[in-house]
Coordinates of C-alpha atoms and ligand atoms in Angstrom, one line a residue:
X1 CA -32.6 -3.0 53.7
X2 CA -28.8 -3.1 54.1
X3 CA -26.8 -5.9 52.8
X4 CA -25.1 -8.3 55.2
X5 CA -21.4 -7.9 55.6
X6 CA -18.6 -10.1 56.7
X7 CA -17.7 -9.7 60.4
X8 CA -14.2 -9.0 61.5
X9 CA -13.9 -12.6 62.6
X10 CA -15.0 -13.9 59.2
X11 CA -12.5 -11.5 57.5
X12 CA -9.8 -12.8 59.9
X13 CA -10.6 -16.4 58.8
X14 CA -9.5 -15.5 55.3
X15 CA -7.0 -12.7 55.7
X16 CA -3.5 -13.6 54.7
X17 CA -1.4 -10.5 55.2
X18 CA 0.0 -10.3 58.7
X19 CA -0.8 -6.6 59.0
X20 CA -4.5 -7.2 58.0
X21 CA -4.6 -10.1 60.5
X22 CA -3.3 -7.9 63.3
X23 CA -5.7 -5.1 62.6
X24 CA -8.6 -7.5 62.6
X25 CA -7.4 -9.2 65.8
X26 CA -6.9 -5.8 67.5
X27 CA -10.4 -4.6 66.4
X28 CA -12.0 -7.8 67.9
X29 CA -9.9 -7.7 71.1
X30 CA -10.6 -4.0 71.8
X31 CA -14.0 -3.8 70.2
X32 CA -13.0 -0.8 68.1
X33 CA -12.9 0.1 64.5
X34 CA -11.6 3.6 65.2
X35 CA -8.4 5.0 63.7
X36 CA -7.5 8.4 65.2
X37 CA -5.8 10.8 62.9
X38 CA -3.1 12.7 64.9
X39 CA -2.7 15.7 62.7
X40 CA -0.9 17.7 65.4
X41 CA 2.2 19.8 65.0
X42 CA 4.5 18.9 68.0
X43 CA 5.9 15.7 69.5
X44 CA 4.4 16.6 72.9
X45 CA 0.9 16.9 71.4
X46 CA 1.3 13.7 69.4
X47 CA 2.4 11.7 72.5
X48 CA -0.2 13.2 74.7
X49 CA -3.0 12.4 72.2
X50 CA -1.6 8.9 71.6
X51 CA -1.7 8.1 75.3
X52 CA -5.2 9.5 75.8
X53 CA -6.9 7.9 72.8
X54 CA -4.7 4.8 72.8
X55 CA -7.2 2.6 74.7
X56 CA -10.0 3.3 72.3
X57 CA -8.3 2.9 68.9
X58 CA -7.1 0.1 66.6
X59 CA -4.5 2.4 65.0
X60 CA -3.1 5.9 65.2
X61 CA -2.7 7.6 61.8
X62 CA 0.1 10.0 61.5
X63 CA 1.2 12.6 59.0
X64 CA 4.7 12.5 60.4
X65 CA 5.9 15.4 58.2
X66 CA 3.6 17.8 60.0
X67 CA 5.6 17.4 63.2
X68 CA 7.8 20.5 63.6
X69 CA 10.2 19.1 66.2
X70 CA 10.5 15.5 64.8
X71 CA 13.4 13.5 66.2
X72 CA 13.7 9.7 65.9
X73 CA 14.6 9.2 69.6
X74 CA 12.1 11.6 71.2
X75 CA 9.2 11.3 68.7
X76 CA 9.3 7.7 67.5
X77 CA 10.6 5.7 70.4
X78 CA 8.0 6.9 72.9
X79 CA 5.3 6.6 70.2
X80 CA 6.2 3.0 69.7
X81 CA 6.1 2.5 73.5
X82 CA 2.6 3.9 73.6
X83 CA 1.5 1.7 70.7
X84 CA 2.8 -1.3 72.6
X85 CA 1.2 -0.1 75.9
X86 CA -2.2 0.4 74.4
X87 CA -2.0 -2.2 71.7
X88 CA -2.6 0.0 68.6
X89 CA -0.9 0.0 65.3
X90 CA 0.9 2.9 63.5
X91 CA -0.4 4.0 60.1
X92 CA 1.7 6.6 58.3
X93 CA -0.5 8.5 55.9
X94 CA 2.3 9.3 53.5
X95 CA 0.3 8.9 50.3
X96 CA 3.3 7.9 48.2
X97 CA 2.8 8.9 44.6
X98 CA 6.0 8.3 42.6
X99 CA 8.0 5.8 40.8
X100 CA 9.1 2.7 42.7
X101 CA 12.7 3.8 43.2
X102 CA 11.8 7.2 44.6
X103 CA 9.1 5.6 46.9
X104 CA 11.7 3.2 48.1
X105 CA 14.0 6.1 49.1
X106 CA 11.1 8.1 50.6
X107 CA 10.0 5.0 52.6
X108 CA 13.3 4.1 54.2
X109 CA 15.6 7.2 54.1
X110 CA 15.4 10.9 54.8
X111 CA 14.8 12.0 58.4
X112 CA 11.5 10.0 58.9
X113 CA 12.7 6.5 58.0
X114 CA 9.1 5.4 57.9
X115 CA 10.0 1.7 57.2
X116 CA 11.6 1.6 60.7
X117 CA 8.4 2.2 62.6
X118 CA 5.2 2.2 60.5
X119 CA 3.0 -0.9 60.6
X120 CA 1.3 0.2 57.4
X121 CA 1.3 3.1 55.0
X122 CA -1.0 4.8 52.6
X123 CA 0.0 5.0 48.9
X124 CA -1.5 6.3 45.8
X125 CA -1.4 3.6 43.0
X126 CA -1.0 6.2 40.3
X127 CA 2.6 4.9 39.7
X128 CA 1.3 1.5 38.8
X129 CA 1.7 -2.0 40.2
X130 CA 5.5 -2.1 40.4
X131 CA 5.6 1.1 42.3
X132 CA 4.2 -0.8 45.3
X133 CA 6.8 -3.5 45.4
X134 CA 9.1 -1.5 47.8
X135 CA 6.6 -1.8 50.7
X136 CA 7.7 -5.3 51.4
X137 CA 7.5 -5.5 55.2
X138 CA 4.4 -3.3 55.8
X139 CA 0.8 -3.3 54.7
X140 CA -0.2 -0.8 52.0
X141 CA -3.6 0.9 52.1
X142 CA -4.2 2.1 48.5
X143 CA -5.8 5.5 48.0
X144 CA -8.7 4.6 45.7
X145 CA -11.0 7.6 46.2
X146 CA -10.8 10.7 48.3
X147 CA -13.3 12.4 50.5
X148 CA -12.7 16.0 49.3
X149 CA -15.0 17.9 47.1
X150 CA -13.9 17.9 43.4
X151 CA -11.5 15.0 43.8
X152 CA -10.3 13.6 40.5
X153 CA -10.8 10.0 41.7
X154 CA -13.8 9.4 39.4
X155 CA -15.4 6.0 38.8
X156 CA -13.0 5.1 35.9
X157 CA -9.9 5.9 38.0
X158 CA -11.2 4.0 41.0
X159 CA -12.0 0.9 38.9
X160 CA -8.4 0.9 37.6
X161 CA -6.9 1.7 41.0
X162 CA -8.9 -1.1 42.5
X163 CA -7.4 -3.6 40.0
X164 CA -3.9 -2.7 41.1
X165 CA -4.9 -2.9 44.8
X166 CA -6.6 -6.3 44.4
X167 CA -3.7 -7.8 42.5
X168 CA -0.8 -6.6 44.6
X169 CA 0.2 -8.8 47.6
X170 CA 1.4 -5.8 49.6
X171 CA -2.0 -4.2 49.6
X172 CA -4.3 -4.9 52.6
X173 CA -7.0 -2.5 51.8
X174 CA -8.1 0.8 50.4
X175 CA -9.2 4.3 51.3
X176 CA -12.5 5.1 49.7
X177 CA -15.9 6.7 50.0
X178 CA -17.3 3.8 48.0
X179 CA -17.8 0.1 48.9
X180 CA -15.0 -2.1 47.7
X181 CA -14.7 -5.9 47.4
X182 CA -14.8 -7.6 50.8
X183 CA -11.4 -9.2 50.5
X184 CA -9.8 -5.8 50.9
X185 CA -10.2 -3.8 54.1
X186 CA -11.9 -0.5 53.7
X187 CA -10.7 2.6 55.5
X188 CA -13.0 5.6 55.5
X189 CA -11.9 9.1 56.4
X190 CA -14.2 12.1 56.3
X191 CA -16.1 10.9 59.4
X192 CA -17.6 13.3 61.9
X193 CA -20.6 13.1 64.2
X194 CA -21.0 16.9 64.4
X195 CA -19.8 18.4 61.1
X196 CA -20.6 18.1 57.4
X197 CA -17.6 19.9 56.1
X198 CA -14.6 22.1 57.0
X199 CA -14.9 25.0 54.5
X200 CA -11.7 23.6 52.9
X201 CA -13.2 20.9 50.7
X202 CA -13.5 18.1 53.3
X203 CA -16.8 16.3 53.3
X204 CA -18.0 14.4 56.3
X205 CA -20.4 11.5 56.9
X206 CA -21.4 9.9 60.2
X207 CA -20.2 6.6 61.4
X208 CA -23.7 5.2 60.9
X209 CA -23.8 6.2 57.3
X210 CA -20.4 4.8 56.3
X211 CA -21.1 1.4 57.9
X212 CA -24.6 1.2 56.5
X213 CA -23.8 2.4 53.0
X214 CA -20.2 1.3 52.5
X215 CA -19.8 -1.6 54.9
X216 CA -16.5 0.1 55.8
X217 CA -14.1 -1.7 58.2
X218 CA -12.4 1.3 59.8
X219 CA -13.3 4.9 60.4
X220 CA -10.7 7.6 60.4
X221 CA -11.4 10.6 62.6
X222 CA -9.0 13.6 62.9
X223 CA -10.4 16.9 64.1
X224 CA -13.5 15.3 65.7
X225 CA -11.1 13.9 68.3
X226 CA -7.9 15.9 68.5
X227 CA -9.7 19.3 68.4
X228 CA -12.2 18.2 71.0
X229 CA -12.1 19.7 74.5
X230 CA -11.6 16.2 75.8
X231 CA -10.0 14.0 73.2
X232 CA -10.2 10.9 75.3
X233 CA -13.9 11.3 75.8
X234 CA -14.3 12.1 72.1
X235 CA -12.4 9.0 71.1
X236 CA -14.5 6.8 73.4
X237 CA -17.6 8.4 71.8
X238 CA -16.4 7.6 68.3
X239 CA -15.4 4.1 69.3
X240 CA -18.8 3.4 70.6
X241 CA -20.6 5.0 67.6
X242 CA -18.3 3.0 65.2
X243 CA -18.8 -0.3 67.0
X244 CA -22.6 0.1 67.3
X245 CA -22.7 1.1 63.6
X246 CA -20.6 -2.0 62.7
X247 CA -22.8 -4.4 64.8
X248 CA -26.0 -2.9 63.3
X249 CA -24.6 -3.6 59.8
X250 CA -24.0 -7.3 60.5
Ligands
LIG1 P1 -10.3 15.2 59.6 O1 -11.2 14.1 60.3 O2 -9.7 16.2 60.6 O3 -11.0 15.9 58.5 O4 -9.0 14.5 59.1 C1 -9.1 13.5 58.1 C2 -7.7 12.8 57.9 O5 -7.9 11.8 56.9 C3 -6.6 13.7 57.4 O6 -5.4 13.3 58.0 C4 -6.6 13.5 55.9 O7 -5.3 13.7 55.4 C5 -7.0 12.1 55.8 N1 -7.8 11.8 54.5 C6 -9.0 12.4 54.2 O8 -9.5 13.2 55.0 N2 -9.6 12.1 53.0 C7 -9.1 11.2 52.1 O9 -9.7 10.9 51.1 C8 -7.9 10.5 52.5 C9 -7.2 10.8 53.7 O10 -6.1 10.2 54.0

């Protein structure tokens, strides 16, 4: 039998970080634990997808450096408007992996100026505790374990990475394919209803499995939504599957 988990409301009671609180509040208000990964290549596709899936998601995850025609005014301003319109947060999946000084520069400068618009970011913790100090005004989701076949994030690495994540005040949660302590929010990519892999190392589980086995908090779905014939219908489908799997795990 599956273990009981804390509900989003119970997690909200104890959450301290403002970004964690907003995520939980949004999940409860919109009855969704779905994060859509917008791994598309143009601003038009990004904005179109955000507008379509916006009502069904708690956050939109970007890889902003995939966008070929990035422009702060025509990419980010309308994206922020859509986030406000549909009440979702912006998660930049930058996976920082350097020393603190370099990460600080990558976070706030260059053409993307991530610190100007992202509500939260992903970061490796391989640079150690101090490397996360630069993410002062956002939440950090620490990469603890990866979904890909042959990942080097073995049990020993994950245990050490978890110590950094648990002790750093900027960290709100982790990306993992394993259950993590309930005071951290768990974000799980590698989720698909229809596929088990992509032939490039990605490994998928169903929403049911990641809620039952990992007690995850948020599912991250990319191609299952943006490659679907009807992304809005696909997002609604994943939203319902994710929410049902969550309530079944309570
Ligand atoms: P898809 O659902 O199309 O496989 O996309 C998964 C998304 O989640 C990608 O943006 C990928 O970068 C990200 N991701 C992942 O797949 N596995 C991880 O362990 C960590 C990730 O951020």
